[in-house]
Amino acid sequence: MLYTALSKSEALKELALQREKYGEYRKMGLSLDMSRGKPDREQLELSDGMLTVLSTPDQCRPETLGGQDMRNYGVLDGIPAAKELLADILEVPPVNVIVCGNSSLNIMYDTVVRCMLFGSSPETEPWIKQGKIKFLCPVPGYDRHFMICQSLGIEMINIPMNDDGPDMDMVEEYVAADPQIKGIWCVPKYSNPGGVVYSDEVVRRFARLRPAANDFRIFWDNAYAVHGLYDTEDKLLNIVDEVEKAGNPHMVYEFASTSKITFPGSGIGCIAASTVNLNYIRSLMTVQTIGHDKLNMLRHVLFFNGPEGVRDHMKKHAAILRPKFEAFEEAFDGELSGTGVAKWSKPRGGYFISFDMQIGSAKRVWNLMNDCGVRMTNAGATYPYGIDPNDSNLRIAPSYPPVSEIKIAAGVLICCAKIAALEEILGADADA
Amino acid sequence: MLYTALSKSEALKELALQREKYGEYRKMGLSLDMSRGKPDREQLELSDGMLTVLSTPDQCRPETLGGQDMRNYGVLDGIPAAKELLADILEVPPVNVIVCGNSSLNIMYDTVVRCMLFGSSPETEPWIKQGKIKFLCPVPGYDRHFMICQSLGIEMINIPMNDDGPDMDMVEEYVAADPQIKGIWCVPKYSNPGGVVYSDEVVRRFARLRPAANDFRIFWDNAYAVHGLYDTEDKLLNIVDEVEKAGNPHMVYEFASTSKITFPGSGIGCIAASTVNLNYIRSLMTVQTIGHDKLNMLRHVLFFNGPEGVRDHMKKHAAILRPKFEAFEEAFDGELSGTGVAKWSKPRGGYFISFDMQIGSAKRVWNLMNDCGVRMTNAGATYPYGIDPNDSNLRIAPSYPPVSEIKIAAGVLICCAKIAALEEILGADADA
């Protein structure tokens, strides 16, 4: 039954019930962490073969590389076989890929910094010389994207997310009108945190953007390209192809890594873009480094032994993650349906569930949960500057805890959300 | 005999002899590369144990880390045992070390970029907002340092190197007079390319600098801290201690890596500095990355099993490198002594020999050698902007080729240097 349709006495009774439940949860002395999208131990174990797959010196001089020794200096932009591996994940030609170090976040940061200091092309001004510049930020979104902008003094503009991607009317209007808008952050497949897969139409509208700024770039963080939870695949239209077709070939930087495929922190990351973009990036990268860790690239190549290896491996991840997502969904469906207390995403992949409550409830719920020993990503974190204008969104990261703990955490969240909703409805009466 | 003391006919005879020799070298169809300081295969093999030392999942959860799983996300600034390993190499406390990825060049680049965008401390202005800034560059020096400045538009000022380090009178004068001077590049031990070890007095004068700029930093690239060629150790005074004593604790950033200890490209690098500096760096780094490759840090820790392991390992490197350096020295001593054609450094460590000829000879010698199939680092590369004002210095990198090839390469260099010297002496008569 809709909470807003409850009579005052019914609402008070329900609140008393939930507070009692909450008291019981508190007594349990919980210590659960659902704050970050970390793989669990079982997922890590899927990649233990990585520890032994590269074990002989001969493997370090693969014939495919003309006998070049991977143990020595050289190869600025990644070994060819690693380019192929990541190119397959992103469905782009290997020539459009530069393989870097262990972190796509670091590649994104460096890419923004390069644009700041040198411009997004040799023909355009460094962003830092162009006054106050701005990025569009579909919300809710990924806190670490927003932190990059905030740290560099780039103004952020919220763009609402729909079920098929960002509000493209708004995106088109903004970028056409304001030459100070230089970029947009996108997680186009299983978005963080909403789990949205951008529709073909949305991808095409991105590709056809006509920005007022000739140095505008789409930061396409395809972090979950192969991270579906179900057998039936969700297809994302290939942005690198689409910008090419639309006559905007240089407008997109795409990013990916194996952080949530093999070992987070010991994976390999990449940037994909037009050859012109990559040549420019290489010309600046060569000042920064002689090259990234080729042995770790080789480990990945040997471990997967081709694209089929990645797909098989990701099915094993899905089998571990799926029950965790479903445990939340079942609990929410069972206990929140029809109450009007919250809406939640039902992602078919990625690492997060987005949980939307009444306006003004998120911080209250976060605090209630925290006091109960259940750690969530900070309320507001999914918005630029950490400010959720409605204070209504929480991000749930189901990957790390076991299902048994998830069931408890879901119960706590449901209880806290109900308390916050009833307090809102009852106002001063709640504590009468 | 001094070439300048030769009679014209003697000089012509000698030139003819050397040109004949050169013709013979050309006929050999050589293809030798002495352009970069790359370890040779035998050196790489010293670290092959790195390929297997970390092979079980249990090793990834060391008890010393409270069971934290190194296969997962986390640890922004490096695992404690890796800090200890690198701290021992630099003789600083582990608390003064941040361990990063595979490349100290990348750390240096990022450090300069951070100063450009954010300032060298929270209290000072970003360098990029302070107009034309400048770096002092002891010469001859490391081309990749100079490329960082050139790429970022930082003006470079040459500082001559003496036998005990940079000309400190000049350094003191410059930094005291000009607040636009924000940094200086130093390779304080077995300098690149001269092999100079900075004397205690030079290090102390660095520590006592009183720069006009309150955001001045010494970039102390201790790339060859444990890379001696001989059993008797060369001691470098510890700059981190000395700046502390001198009341300038935040004036230095020190860098090192295992690139020339284990596998170049698959090593670990670090920055050492005051806690205040490191805290500020961490506050900015956390926007850039979640953390660097902990498994590779762990590999290094397990492989060396303590400081003694590093020292033993470096003795094996020295045993391979020493004959290569000595092959050059013997050839030079035997064939160039007393001719006045060139001076050469006799390094007791590091990766390079500096070779100084008559003014205006370096490019000519480089071209002669190149035409003969012997590749050297470009003439001029050891100076800012690639411009050697005297056109007299060449950098020799003896590490990569086998001794047999070094003997040939030394012969070619000697022959080319003699030709260039005689051409200079004879002027138009040389081709009469």
XYZ file of N, CA and C in Angstrom, chain B residues 88-304:
651
model
N 64.909 2.016 1.356
C 66.258 1.548 1.634
C 67.220 1.953 0.518
N 66.764 1.854 -0.710
C 67.606 2.257 -1.848
C 67.953 3.746 -1.751
N 66.983 4.550 -1.338
C 67.201 5.998 -1.257
C 67.703 6.444 0.113
N 67.788 5.506 1.053
C 68.236 5.820 2.419
C 67.378 6.892 3.070
N 66.070 6.773 2.869
C 65.120 7.668 3.543
C 64.136 6.811 4.327
N 63.421 7.395 5.297
C 62.405 6.617 6.002
C 61.251 6.256 5.048
N 60.676 5.055 5.196
C 59.558 4.630 4.328
C 58.399 5.625 4.311
N 58.212 6.345 5.404
C 57.106 7.296 5.477
C 57.299 8.447 4.488
N 58.519 8.616 4.009
C 58.789 9.670 3.034
C 58.715 9.192 1.589
N 58.114 8.020 1.391
C 58.084 7.424 0.049
C 56.651 7.136 -0.397
N 56.347 7.476 -1.640
C 55.128 7.005 -2.308
C 55.575 6.122 -3.466
N 55.059 4.895 -3.514
C 55.404 3.992 -4.611
C 54.313 4.097 -5.677
N 54.728 4.225 -6.917
C 53.766 4.402 -8.015
C 53.905 3.266 -9.020
N 53.784 3.599 -10.286
C 53.796 2.605 -11.344
C 55.192 2.303 -11.860
N 55.267 1.968 -13.129
C 56.476 1.366 -13.685
C 57.550 2.360 -14.108
N 57.314 3.664 -13.964
C 58.217 4.600 -14.625
C 58.458 5.829 -13.774
N 59.718 6.055 -13.378
C 60.011 7.281 -12.625
C 59.899 8.493 -13.538
N 60.148 8.310 -14.838
C 59.942 9.419 -15.773
C 58.505 9.915 -15.691
N 57.577 8.961 -15.680
C 56.160 9.307 -15.573
C 55.873 10.030 -14.259
N 56.519 9.607 -13.186
C 56.306 10.269 -11.886
C 56.850 11.694 -11.936
N 58.012 11.855 -12.553
C 58.590 13.202 -12.670
C 57.693 14.097 -13.517
N 57.228 13.552 -14.636
C 56.328 14.316 -15.510
C 55.087 14.739 -14.735
N 54.470 13.783 -14.068
C 53.255 14.088 -13.305
C 53.525 15.111 -12.200
N 54.724 15.042 -11.624
C 55.064 15.976 -10.547
C 55.190 17.401 -11.094
N 55.839 17.528 -12.231
C 55.934 18.865 -12.844
C 54.537 19.356 -13.238
N 53.744 18.466 -13.831
C 52.391 18.852 -14.261
C 51.548 19.273 -13.054
N 51.685 18.550 -11.949
C 50.940 18.929 -10.737
C 51.330 20.328 -10.280
N 52.639 20.612 -10.312
C 53.087 21.963 -9.932
C 52.536 22.998 -10.906
N 52.514 22.658 -12.181
C 51.970 23.586 -13.179
C 50.509 23.903 -12.874
N 49.719 22.863 -12.617
C 48.264 23.044 -12.512
C 47.808 23.453 -11.113
N 48.538 22.992 -10.087
C 48.042 23.195 -8.718
C 49.044 23.938 -7.822
N 50.264 24.136 -8.305
C 51.303 24.712 -7.447
C 52.050 23.630 -6.705
N 53.240 23.974 -6.201
C 54.035 22.964 -5.500
C 53.606 22.814 -4.041
N 52.684 23.641 -3.595
C 52.081 23.486 -2.264
C 50.708 24.146 -2.286
N 49.861 23.843 -1.295
C 48.530 24.454 -1.306
C 48.605 25.975 -1.132
N 49.730 26.466 -0.607
C 49.827 27.904 -0.296
C 50.338 28.724 -1.467
N 50.837 28.058 -2.518
C 51.451 28.822 -3.606
C 50.629 28.693 -4.888
N 50.850 29.608 -5.794
C 50.115 29.671 -7.058
C 50.556 28.546 -8.002
N 49.625 28.038 -8.818
C 50.039 27.125 -9.895
C 51.128 27.790 -10.747
N 52.130 27.043 -11.115
C 53.212 27.604 -11.934
C 52.665 28.196 -13.227
N 51.608 27.559 -13.746
C 51.089 27.988 -15.040
C 50.486 29.389 -14.967
N 50.180 29.830 -13.765
C 49.608 31.174 -13.623
C 50.661 32.233 -13.322
N 51.937 31.838 -13.377
C 52.987 32.768 -12.966
C 53.837 33.243 -14.134
N 53.249 33.251 -15.336
C 54.009 33.730 -16.486
C 55.088 32.740 -16.879
N 56.132 33.265 -17.529
C 57.204 32.403 -18.023
C 58.014 31.888 -16.847
N 57.998 30.579 -16.615
C 58.834 30.042 -15.534
C 60.034 29.317 -16.132
N 61.012 29.079 -15.282
C 62.291 28.560 -15.776
C 62.828 27.433 -14.892
N 63.579 26.553 -15.498
C 64.299 25.494 -14.790
C 65.793 25.627 -15.090
N 66.596 25.348 -14.089
C 68.038 25.230 -14.323
C 68.344 23.795 -14.763
N 69.224 23.674 -15.730
C 69.542 22.360 -16.291
C 71.047 22.164 -16.343
N 71.604 21.448 -15.354
C 73.026 21.101 -15.453
C 73.280 20.355 -16.767
N 74.333 20.753 -17.475
C 74.637 20.141 -18.774
C 76.080 19.662 -18.837
N 76.338 18.578 -19.593
C 75.350 17.757 -20.269
C 74.455 17.032 -19.279
N 73.212 16.738 -19.708
C 72.236 16.110 -18.817
C 71.348 15.135 -19.571
N 70.208 14.825 -18.961
C 69.326 13.759 -19.460
C 68.278 14.360 -20.391
N 68.264 13.883 -21.616
C 67.368 14.478 -22.623
C 65.892 14.437 -22.215
N 65.475 13.380 -21.521
C 64.039 13.263 -21.199
C 63.615 14.280 -20.138
N 64.523 14.675 -19.261
C 64.206 15.790 -18.354
C 63.915 17.047 -19.176
N 64.786 17.300 -20.118
C 64.678 18.534 -20.885
C 63.403 18.535 -21.739
N 63.031 17.349 -22.234
C 61.818 17.256 -23.052
C 60.569 17.611 -22.248
N 60.562 17.245 -20.967
C 59.410 17.602 -20.125
C 59.264 19.131 -20.090
N 60.358 19.818 -19.806
C 60.312 21.292 -19.750
C 59.912 21.881 -21.094
N 60.529 21.372 -22.148
C 60.249 21.927 -23.468
C 58.774 21.754 -23.824
N 58.257 20.555 -23.555
C 56.863 20.265 -23.871
C 55.923 21.201 -23.114
N 56.266 21.525 -21.873
C 55.386 22.349 -21.045
C 55.704 23.840 -21.145
N 56.628 24.188 -22.033
C 56.934 25.599 -22.231
C 57.725 26.226 -21.088
N 58.460 25.399 -20.353
C 59.308 25.913 -19.270
C 60.682 26.245 -19.851
N 61.107 27.493 -19.661
C 62.393 27.919 -20.206
C 63.541 27.226 -19.473
N 64.554 26.809 -20.214
C 65.674 26.094 -19.593
C 66.954 26.907 -19.671
N 67.696 26.890 -18.567
C 68.959 27.623 -18.488
C 70.077 26.619 -18.227
N 71.085 26.611 -19.085
C 72.205 25.669 -18.930
C 73.080 26.040 -17.735
N 73.437 25.037 -16.961
C 74.395 25.197 -15.859
C 75.532 24.207 -16.113
N 76.752 24.678 -16.199
C 77.853 23.739 -16.474
C 78.064 22.747 -15.331
N 78.455 21.553 -15.693
C 78.803 20.526 -14.699
C 80.308 20.568 -14.449
N 80.660 20.495 -13.169
C 82.064 20.294 -12.797
C 82.251 18.834 -12.383
N 83.443 18.510 -11.931
C 83.718 17.111 -11.551
C 82.973 16.684 -10.296
N 82.490 17.661 -9.521
C 81.822 17.327 -8.259
C 80.344 17.723 -8.266
N 79.812 18.003 -9.448
C 78.406 18.395 -9.546
C 78.257 19.683 -10.329
N 77.039 20.232 -10.339
C 76.796 21.468 -11.096
C 77.594 22.638 -10.508
N 77.826 23.646 -11.281
C 78.481 24.871 -10.832
C 77.574 25.569 -9.817
N 77.890 25.374 -8.539
C 76.963 25.820 -7.490
C 76.957 27.336 -7.306
N 78.062 27.995 -7.653
C 78.040 29.470 -7.604
C 76.929 29.985 -8.507
N 76.907 29.417 -9.687
C 75.913 29.850 -10.666
C 74.494 29.486 -10.211
N 74.337 28.251 -9.696
C 73.019 27.809 -9.217
C 72.518 28.748 -8.123
N 73.382 29.020 -7.147
C 72.983 29.888 -6.028
C 72.588 31.272 -6.509
N 73.388 31.774 -7.419
C 73.131 33.116 -7.929
C 71.781 33.176 -8.667
N 71.569 32.241 -9.554
C 70.319 32.217 -10.325
C 69.094 32.112 -9.425
N 69.100 31.112 -8.523
C 67.854 30.878 -7.762
C 67.596 32.013 -6.771
N 68.666 32.667 -6.295
C 68.472 33.780 -5.364
C 67.953 35.020 -6.096
N 68.302 35.130 -7.366
C 67.990 36.369 -8.085
C 66.636 36.340 -8.779
N 66.199 35.169 -9.203
C 65.066 35.138 -10.131
C 63.922 34.268 -9.600
N 62.822 34.891 -9.181
C 61.688 34.107 -8.657
C 60.966 33.293 -9.734
N 61.308 33.514 -10.979
C 60.695 32.704 -12.042
C 61.376 31.342 -12.161
N 62.531 31.197 -11.528
C 63.199 29.893 -11.544
C 62.545 29.003 -10.497
N 61.881 27.942 -10.980
C 61.053 27.092 -10.116
C 61.667 25.727 -9.862
N 62.671 25.372 -10.627
C 63.201 24.028 -10.435
C 64.566 23.831 -11.045
N 65.171 22.713 -10.684
C 66.445 22.287 -11.285
C 66.428 20.772 -11.403
N 66.916 20.274 -12.518
C 67.020 18.826 -12.739
C 68.387 18.338 -12.299
N 68.425 17.329 -11.448
C 69.705 16.760 -11.022
C 69.676 15.242 -11.136
N 70.745 14.664 -11.637
C 70.992 13.216 -11.497
C 72.247 13.133 -10.631
N 72.051 13.061 -9.306
C 73.141 13.368 -8.386
C 74.194 12.273 -8.246
N 73.850 11.067 -8.642
C 74.826 9.970 -8.488
C 75.037 9.318 -9.853
N 76.288 9.241 -10.297
C 76.605 8.710 -11.614
C 75.744 9.424 -12.658
N 75.896 10.730 -12.702
C 75.017 11.571 -13.525
C 74.980 11.115 -14.975
N 73.863 11.348 -15.586
C 73.631 11.054 -16.996
C 73.940 12.320 -17.767
N 74.975 12.363 -18.605
C 75.841 11.270 -19.023
C 77.234 11.276 -18.391
N 77.551 12.217 -17.536
C 78.952 12.393 -17.138
C 79.452 11.429 -16.081
N 78.531 10.726 -15.413
C 78.938 9.792 -14.372
C 79.402 10.463 -13.092
N 79.102 11.751 -12.940
C 79.554 12.512 -11.770
C 78.746 12.136 -10.531
N 79.432 11.973 -9.397
C 78.769 11.845 -8.100
C 78.894 13.192 -7.397
N 77.750 13.784 -7.060
C 77.793 15.093 -6.410
C 78.538 14.982 -5.082
N 79.438 15.912 -4.837
C 80.200 15.897 -3.577
C 79.300 16.299 -2.409
N 79.752 15.970 -1.189
C 78.992 16.356 0.006
C 78.747 17.861 0.024
N 79.794 18.610 -0.356
C 79.688 20.057 -0.328
C 78.611 20.542 -1.320
N 78.577 19.942 -2.473
C 77.563 20.321 -3.472
C 76.163 19.998 -2.942
N 76.005 18.811 -2.370
C 74.687 18.440 -1.842
C 74.277 19.427 -0.745
N 75.239 19.780 0.126
C 74.915 20.726 1.206
C 74.563 22.099 0.666
N 75.245 22.503 -0.383
C 74.918 23.815 -0.969
C 73.525 23.776 -1.609
N 73.173 22.641 -2.187
C 71.790 22.487 -2.674
C 70.795 22.647 -1.531
N 71.093 21.932 -0.434
C 70.156 21.929 0.694
C 69.990 23.320 1.290
N 71.047 24.131 1.176
C 71.027 25.464 1.793
C 70.580 26.562 0.839
N 70.146 26.202 -0.340
C 69.718 27.234 -1.301
C 68.653 28.130 -0.671
N 68.715 29.399 -1.031
C 67.700 30.348 -0.567
C 67.039 30.959 -1.806
N 66.094 30.197 -2.375
C 65.535 30.648 -3.649
C 64.637 31.873 -3.475
N 64.637 32.709 -4.475
C 63.713 33.845 -4.499
C 62.272 33.333 -4.588
N 62.075 32.218 -5.280
C 60.733 31.627 -5.403
C 60.461 30.729 -4.199
N 59.371 30.983 -3.488
C 59.049 30.124 -2.340
C 58.442 28.788 -2.779
N 58.246 28.628 -4.093
C 57.710 27.358 -4.607
C 58.727 26.650 -5.496
N 60.013 26.942 -5.258
C 61.118 26.305 -5.986
C 61.288 24.857 -5.507
N 61.577 23.968 -6.449
C 61.798 22.564 -6.091
C 63.017 22.001 -6.813
N 63.789 21.194 -6.079
C 64.899 20.438 -6.674
C 64.355 19.091 -7.138
N 64.504 18.775 -8.406
C 64.077 17.476 -8.940
C 65.307 16.565 -8.961
N 65.372 15.718 -7.961
C 66.556 14.925 -7.628
C 66.340 13.513 -8.160
N 66.749 13.274 -9.387
C 66.490 11.999 -10.059
C 67.606 11.021 -9.719
N 67.397 10.312 -8.618
C 68.451 9.403 -8.139
C 68.329 8.047 -8.847
N 68.438 8.113 -10.159
C 68.191 6.951 -11.021
C 69.214 5.838 -10.830
N 70.405 6.221 -10.360
C 71.495 5.238 -10.295
C 72.024 5.072 -8.868
N 71.106 5.150 -7.910
C 71.475 5.128 -6.496
C 72.281 3.893 -6.114
N 71.940 2.754 -6.707
C 72.621 1.494 -6.328
C 73.295 0.868 -7.546
N 73.691 1.724 -8.486
C 74.173 1.230 -9.770
C 75.673 1.445 -9.939
N 76.434 1.198 -8.855
C 77.884 1.294 -8.942
C 78.463 0.146 -9.757
N 79.604 0.401 -10.368
C 80.263 -0.640 -11.164
C 81.340 -1.370 -10.356
N 81.740 -0.777 -9.225
C 82.884 -1.309 -8.481
C 82.488 -1.659 -7.050
N 83.305 -2.480 -6.420
C 82.989 -2.934 -5.070
C 83.006 -1.794 -4.055
N 83.979 -0.904 -4.195
C 84.017 0.228 -3.265
C 82.900 1.192 -3.627
N 82.064 1.442 -2.630
C 80.835 2.181 -2.876
C 81.096 3.693 -2.946
N 80.372 4.366 -3.792
C 80.414 5.829 -3.825
C 79.232 6.354 -3.014
N 79.539 7.173 -2.021
C 78.465 7.651 -1.146
C 77.949 9.004 -1.620
N 76.641 9.088 -1.733
C 76.000 10.374 -2.015
C 75.347 10.829 -0.721
N 75.601 12.050 -0.335
C 74.967 12.591 0.865
C 73.455 12.629 0.643
N 72.710 12.316 1.711
C 71.256 12.199 1.581
C 70.586 13.573 1.573
N 70.025 13.939 0.434
C 69.467 15.283 0.281
C 68.232 15.500 1.161
N 67.451 14.418 1.366
C 66.232 14.565 2.174
C 66.603 14.947 3.614
N 67.682 14.319 4.136
C 68.201 14.708 5.453
C 68.721 16.148 5.431
N 69.487 16.447 4.409
C 70.191 17.739 4.381
C 69.233 18.927 4.269
N 68.180 18.793 3.465
C 67.226 19.916 3.370
C 66.491 20.100 4.692
N 66.267 18.987 5.362
C 65.651 19.050 6.694
C 66.549 19.843 7.654
N 67.816 19.431 7.693
C 68.787 20.120 8.566
C 68.891 21.600 8.225
N 68.825 21.896 6.938
C 69.032 23.279 6.488
C 67.764 24.127 6.615
N 66.691 23.522 7.146
C 65.459 24.287 7.308
C 64.696 24.493 6.019
N 64.991 23.665 5.016
C 64.304 23.717 3.719
C 63.610 22.390 3.424
N 62.876 21.806 4.391
C 62.495 20.389 4.263
C 61.656 20.072 3.025
N 60.951 21.063 2.489
C 60.022 20.767 1.398
C 60.595 21.085 0.014
N 61.889 21.388 -0.047
C 62.458 21.902 -1.297
C 62.832 20.818 -2.298
N 62.753 19.543 -1.893
C 63.251 18.507 -2.801
C 62.220 17.411 -3.072
N 62.153 17.018 -4.339
C 61.450 15.803 -4.761
C 62.528 14.840 -5.245
N 62.571 13.663 -4.644
C 63.557 12.674 -5.094
C 62.830 11.537 -5.830
N 63.475 11.004 -6.856
C 62.841 9.967 -7.680
C 63.767 8.771 -7.845
N 63.174 7.610 -7.964
C 63.965 6.416 -8.275
C 63.032 5.360 -8.848
N 63.614 4.346 -9.433
C 62.801 3.219 -9.902
C 63.676 1.983 -9.977
N 63.021 0.855 -10.205
C 63.771 -0.392 -10.389
C 63.965 -0.717 -11.865
N 63.763 0.284 -12.726
C 63.855 0.013 -14.169
C 65.182 -0.630 -14.554
N 66.267 -0.171 -13.962
C 67.566 -0.758 -14.284
C 68.045 -1.649 -13.142
N 67.081 -2.161 -12.376
C 67.388 -3.139 -11.324
C 66.720 -4.468 -11.713
N 65.415 -4.415 -11.991
C 64.728 -5.620 -12.467
C 64.452 -5.481 -13.973
N 63.157 -5.405 -14.359
C 62.836 -5.316 -15.783
C 62.451 -3.882 -16.163
N 63.177 -3.262 -17.076
C 62.784 -1.924 -17.517
C 61.379 -1.994 -18.132
N 60.516 -1.113 -17.732
C 59.151 -1.135 -18.248
C 58.216 -1.932 -17.353
N 58.772 -2.830 -16.553
C 57.936 -3.591 -15.632
C 58.464 -3.498 -14.202
N 59.065 -2.374 -13.905
C 59.568 -2.139 -12.562
C 58.566 -1.364 -11.726
N 59.050 -0.849 -10.594
C 58.236 0.051 -9.780
C 59.038 1.322 -9.543
N 58.337 2.442 -9.504
C 58.995 3.728 -9.311
C 58.468 4.417 -8.073
N 59.187 5.432 -7.622
C 58.744 6.135 -6.419
C 59.135 7.602 -6.419
N 58.453 8.337 -5.581
C 58.859 9.700 -5.247
C 59.092 9.739 -3.739
N 60.168 10.407 -3.337
C 60.443 10.611 -1.907
C 60.466 12.109 -1.652
N 59.889 12.513 -0.549
C 59.837 13.942 -0.209
C 59.387 14.084 1.230
N 59.278 15.326 1.697
C 58.807 15.570 3.059
C 57.363 15.095 3.190
N 56.955 14.815 4.422
C 55.581 14.362 4.652
C 54.569 15.399 4.168
N 54.901 16.657 4.374
C 54.008 17.725 3.914
C 53.834 17.669 2.396
N 54.951 17.546 1.688
C 54.862 17.409 0.225
C 54.041 16.185 -0.168
N 54.331 15.048 0.496
C 53.653 13.809 0.102
C 52.156 13.873 0.404
N 51.794 14.487 1.522
C 50.361 14.613 1.826
C 49.643 15.418 0.742
N 50.296 16.487 0.311
C 49.707 17.313 -0.737
C 49.598 16.510 -2.045
N 50.660 15.779 -2.359
C 50.646 14.955 -3.576
C 49.536 13.906 -3.497
N 49.422 13.256 -2.342
C 48.360 12.249 -2.180
C 46.975 12.858 -2.399
N 46.799 14.084 -1.900
C 45.474 14.713 -2.023
C 45.119 14.963 -3.487
N 46.112 15.109 -4.350
C 45.856 15.310 -5.775
C 45.872 13.989 -6.543
N 46.767 13.084 -6.118
C 46.865 11.750 -6.749
C 45.565 10.965 -6.653
N 44.847 11.171 -5.554
C 43.638 10.380 -5.322
C 42.558 10.686 -6.353
N 42.697 11.809 -7.027
C 41.778 12.135 -8.127
C 42.194 11.394 -9.403
N 43.483 11.106 -9.494
C 44.060 10.529 -10.709
C 43.942 9.017 -10.775
N 44.033 8.381 -9.619
C 44.064 6.908 -9.632
C 43.570 6.344 -8.305
N 43.110 5.107 -8.371
C 42.757 4.399 -7.134
C 44.012 3.795 -6.518
N 44.990 3.523 -7.342
C 46.248 2.970 -6.852
C 47.020 2.310 -7.982
N 48.281 2.057 -7.739
C 49.129 1.438 -8.759
C 49.167 -0.079 -8.572
N 49.959 -0.735 -9.409
C 49.934 -2.201 -9.481
C 50.593 -2.820 -8.241
N 49.759 -3.267 -7.316
C 50.274 -3.811 -6.052
C 50.918 -5.179 -6.245
N 50.405 -5.947 -7.200
C 51.001 -7.272 -7.414
C 52.439 -7.139 -7.897
N 52.685 -6.127 -8.720
C 54.057 -5.939 -9.185
C 54.960 -5.427 -8.063
N 54.388 -4.618 -7.170
C 55.157 -4.210 -5.984
C 55.520 -5.452 -5.168
N 54.528 -6.312 -4.989
C 54.720 -7.522 -4.196
C 55.781 -8.428 -4.834
N 55.746 -8.544 -6.166
C 56.783 -9.320 -6.866
C 58.174 -8.815 -6.493
N 58.344 -7.504 -6.500
C 59.655 -6.943 -6.165
C 60.043 -7.251 -4.720
N 59.066 -7.111 -3.833
C 59.339 -7.379 -2.415
C 59.761 -8.830 -2.217
N 59.022 -9.740 -2.828
C 59.321 -11.163 -2.667
C 60.645 -11.533 -3.326
N 60.898 -10.944 -4.477
C 62.102 -11.287 -5.233
C 63.364 -10.887 -4.475
N 63.354 -9.698 -3.877
C 64.570 -9.219 -3.200
C 64.676 -9.687 -1.756
